[in-house]
CSV table of C-alpha atoms in Angstrom, one decimal:
chain,number,residue,atom,x,y,z
N,1,MET,CA,40.0,-117.3,-33.6
N,2,LEU,CA,36.6,-117.8,-35.3
N,3,LYS,CA,37.7,-121.3,-36.3
N,4,TRP,CA,38.4,-122.2,-32.6
N,5,VAL,CA,35.0,-120.8,-31.5
N,6,ALA,CA,33.3,-122.8,-34.2
N,7,LEU,CA,35.2,-125.9,-33.2
N,8,GLY,CA,34.2,-125.4,-29.6
N,9,VAL,CA,30.5,-125.0,-30.5
N,10,LEU,CA,30.7,-128.2,-32.5
N,11,MET,CA,32.3,-130.1,-29.7
N,12,VAL,CA,29.6,-128.9,-27.2
N,13,ALA,CA,26.9,-129.9,-29.7
N,14,ILE,CA,28.4,-133.4,-30.1
N,15,ALA,CA,28.7,-133.8,-26.4
N,16,GLY,CA,25.1,-132.8,-25.9
N,17,ALA,CA,23.9,-135.3,-28.6
N,18,VAL,CA,26.0,-138.1,-27.0
N,19,TYR,CA,24.5,-137.2,-23.5
N,20,VAL,CA,20.9,-137.3,-24.9
N,21,ARG,CA,21.4,-140.6,-26.6
N,22,MET,CA,23.3,-142.2,-23.7
N,23,ALA,CA,21.4,-140.8,-20.7
N,24,GLU,CA,20.3,-143.5,-18.3
N,25,VAL,CA,16.6,-144.3,-18.2
N,26,ASP,CA,15.3,-144.3,-14.6
N,27,PRO,CA,12.0,-146.3,-14.5
N,28,ALA,CA,11.3,-145.1,-11.0
N,29,ARG,CA,11.1,-141.6,-12.4
N,30,TRP,CA,9.3,-142.2,-15.7
N,31,HIS,CA,6.9,-145.1,-14.8
N,32,VAL,CA,3.9,-143.0,-13.6
N,33,ASP,CA,0.2,-143.8,-13.4
N,34,PRO,CA,-1.5,-141.7,-16.1
N,35,ALA,CA,-4.9,-142.1,-14.3
N,36,THR,CA,-3.5,-140.1,-11.3
N,37,VAL,CA,-0.5,-138.1,-12.5
N,38,THR,CA,-0.4,-134.3,-12.6
N,39,PRO,CA,1.1,-133.2,-15.9
N,40,GLY,CA,4.2,-131.0,-16.0
N,41,ALA,CA,4.1,-127.3,-16.7
N,42,ARG,CA,6.0,-127.6,-20.0
N,43,PRO,CA,4.1,-127.9,-23.3
N,44,ASN,CA,6.0,-131.1,-24.2
N,45,ASP,CA,3.6,-133.6,-22.9
N,46,HIS,CA,0.1,-134.9,-23.5
N,47,LEU,CA,-2.3,-136.6,-21.1
N,48,VAL,CA,-5.6,-138.4,-21.9
N,49,ALA,CA,-7.2,-139.5,-18.6
N,50,GLY,CA,-10.2,-139.1,-16.4
N,51,GLU,CA,-13.3,-138.3,-18.4
N,52,ASP,CA,-11.2,-138.3,-21.6
N,53,ALA,CA,-9.8,-141.8,-21.1
N,54,VAL,CA,-10.8,-144.0,-24.0
N,55,PHE,CA,-13.3,-146.9,-23.5
N,56,VAL,CA,-12.7,-150.1,-25.3
N,57,PRO,CA,-14.8,-153.3,-25.0
N,58,LEU,CA,-11.8,-155.4,-23.9
N,59,SER,CA,-10.4,-156.6,-20.6
N,60,PRO,CA,-7.6,-154.4,-19.1
N,61,GLN,CA,-5.0,-157.2,-19.9
N,62,GLU,CA,-6.2,-157.5,-23.6
N,63,ALA,CA,-6.3,-153.7,-24.0
N,64,LEU,CA,-2.8,-153.4,-22.7
N,65,ARG,CA,-1.6,-156.3,-24.7
N,66,ARG,CA,-2.9,-154.5,-27.8
N,67,VAL,CA,-1.3,-151.2,-26.8
N,68,ASP,CA,2.0,-153.1,-26.3
N,69,ALA,CA,1.7,-154.5,-29.9
N,70,ILE,CA,1.0,-151.0,-31.2
N,71,ALA,CA,3.9,-149.5,-29.3
N,72,ARG,CA,6.3,-152.2,-30.5
N,73,SER,CA,5.2,-151.8,-34.1
N,74,GLU,CA,6.7,-148.3,-34.1
N,75,PRO,CA,10.4,-147.7,-34.5
N,76,ARG,CA,12.8,-147.2,-31.6
N,77,VAL,CA,10.3,-148.3,-28.8
N,78,ARG,CA,11.0,-150.5,-25.8
N,79,MET,CA,9.1,-151.2,-22.6
N,80,ILE,CA,11.0,-149.9,-19.6
N,81,GLU,CA,8.6,-150.9,-16.7
N,82,GLY,CA,5.3,-152.6,-15.9
N,83,GLY,CA,3.6,-155.0,-18.1
N,84,VAL,CA,0.4,-156.4,-19.5
N,85,GLU,CA,-0.5,-158.4,-16.4
N,86,ALA,CA,0.0,-155.3,-14.2
N,87,GLY,CA,-2.5,-153.3,-16.3
N,88,HIS,CA,0.1,-150.5,-16.4
N,89,ALA,CA,3.2,-150.1,-18.5
N,90,THR,CA,5.7,-147.5,-19.6
N,91,TRP,CA,7.7,-147.4,-22.9
N,92,VAL,CA,10.4,-145.1,-24.2
N,93,GLN,CA,10.5,-144.0,-27.8
N,94,ARG,CA,13.5,-142.2,-29.2
N,95,SER,CA,13.6,-139.8,-32.0
N,96,ALA,CA,15.4,-140.9,-35.2
N,97,SER,CA,18.0,-138.2,-35.5
N,98,ILE,CA,19.5,-137.5,-32.0
N,99,GLY,CA,17.7,-140.0,-30.0
N,100,PHE,CA,15.6,-137.7,-27.8
N,101,PRO,CA,13.6,-140.0,-25.4
N,102,ASP,CA,9.9,-139.7,-24.9
N,103,TYR,CA,8.2,-141.7,-22.2
N,104,ILE,CA,4.7,-143.1,-22.7
N,105,SER,CA,2.8,-144.5,-19.7
N,106,VAL,CA,-0.5,-146.4,-20.2
N,107,ARG,CA,-3.0,-147.7,-17.6
N,108,ALA,CA,-6.0,-149.9,-18.5
N,109,GLN,CA,-8.7,-150.1,-15.8
N,110,ALA,CA,-11.6,-152.4,-15.7
N,111,VAL,CA,-15.1,-150.8,-16.1
N,112,GLU,CA,-18.4,-152.3,-16.9
N,113,GLY,CA,-18.3,-153.8,-20.3
N,114,GLY,CA,-14.6,-153.3,-20.9
N,115,SER,CA,-11.7,-151.0,-20.0
N,116,ARG,CA,-10.8,-147.3,-19.8
N,117,VAL,CA,-7.4,-146.6,-21.1
N,118,SER,CA,-5.4,-143.6,-19.9
N,119,VAL,CA,-2.2,-142.4,-21.6
N,120,TYR,CA,0.5,-139.9,-20.6
N,121,SER,CA,3.3,-139.2,-23.2
N,122,ARG,CA,6.0,-136.7,-22.4
N,123,SER,CA,9.5,-135.6,-23.5
N,124,ARG,CA,12.5,-135.8,-21.2
N,125,PHE,CA,14.4,-132.9,-22.8
N,126,GLY,CA,13.4,-129.6,-24.2
N,127,HIS,CA,10.5,-127.2,-23.8
N,128,SER,CA,8.3,-127.9,-26.8
N,129,ASP,CA,7.9,-131.1,-28.7
N,130,PHE,CA,6.1,-129.6,-31.7
N,131,GLY,CA,3.0,-131.8,-31.0
N,132,VAL,CA,4.9,-135.1,-31.2
N,133,ASN,CA,3.5,-136.5,-27.9
N,134,GLU,CA,-0.1,-135.4,-28.7
N,135,ALA,CA,0.1,-137.0,-32.2
N,136,ARG,CA,1.5,-140.2,-30.7
N,137,VAL,CA,-1.3,-140.5,-28.1
N,138,ALA,CA,-3.9,-139.9,-30.8
N,139,ARG,CA,-2.3,-142.4,-33.1
N,140,TRP,CA,-2.0,-145.2,-30.5
N,141,LEU,CA,-5.5,-144.7,-29.1
N,142,ALA,CA,-7.0,-144.6,-32.6
N,143,ARG,CA,-5.3,-147.9,-33.5
N,144,LEU,CA,-6.5,-149.4,-30.2
N,145,GLU,CA,-10.1,-148.4,-30.8
N,146,LYS,CA,-9.9,-149.8,-34.3
N,147,ASP,CA,-8.4,-153.1,-33.0
N,148,ALA,CA,-11.1,-153.3,-30.4
N,149,ILE,CA,-13.8,-152.9,-32.9
N,150,THR,CA,-12.4,-155.6,-35.2
N,151,ALA,CA,-12.0,-157.9,-32.2
N,152,LYS,CA,-15.8,-158.0,-31.6
C-alpha cells in the first residue's frame, strides 16, 4: 500500500513539474508597466519605481537596449513582449531545475539628462521566491549603472 502512495505522490510531482515547465506564457497578463503597476500581495516580487527608479545618463532607447543585452546575457531568458523602441519590455527567465518562470518588466522614461529606469520582477508560481527577484533587479540595475558610466 505504501508503495502505491509513494508512486502516486511521485506522479503528482512529475505532473506538476511538467505543468510548470510547459505552462503557456500570456504576454497580455505579464507585460505590465513597472512605472504604474501595483505590486501583488505575495512576497515573491520586487519593484523599483517612482522615487527609487534608477537614473542613467542615456536615452530611453539606449538604456533599454543595454537592459536587453544584460537580460540576454543571463541563462534561460527571452523577451516575451515590447521592445527597445517602445521603451518598455518584458522578459521571462526560468529557473534551472524545474523551469519556474519569473517575469521581468522594464520601463525607461526620458528625463532631463537621461532616463529613469523602473523594473518589476515577479514569480508566477509559489508564495516566496527566497529573494531571487530582488537579487535579479539589483544585479540588472547595477550592471546598467556600470554600463552607463563606462559609456560616458
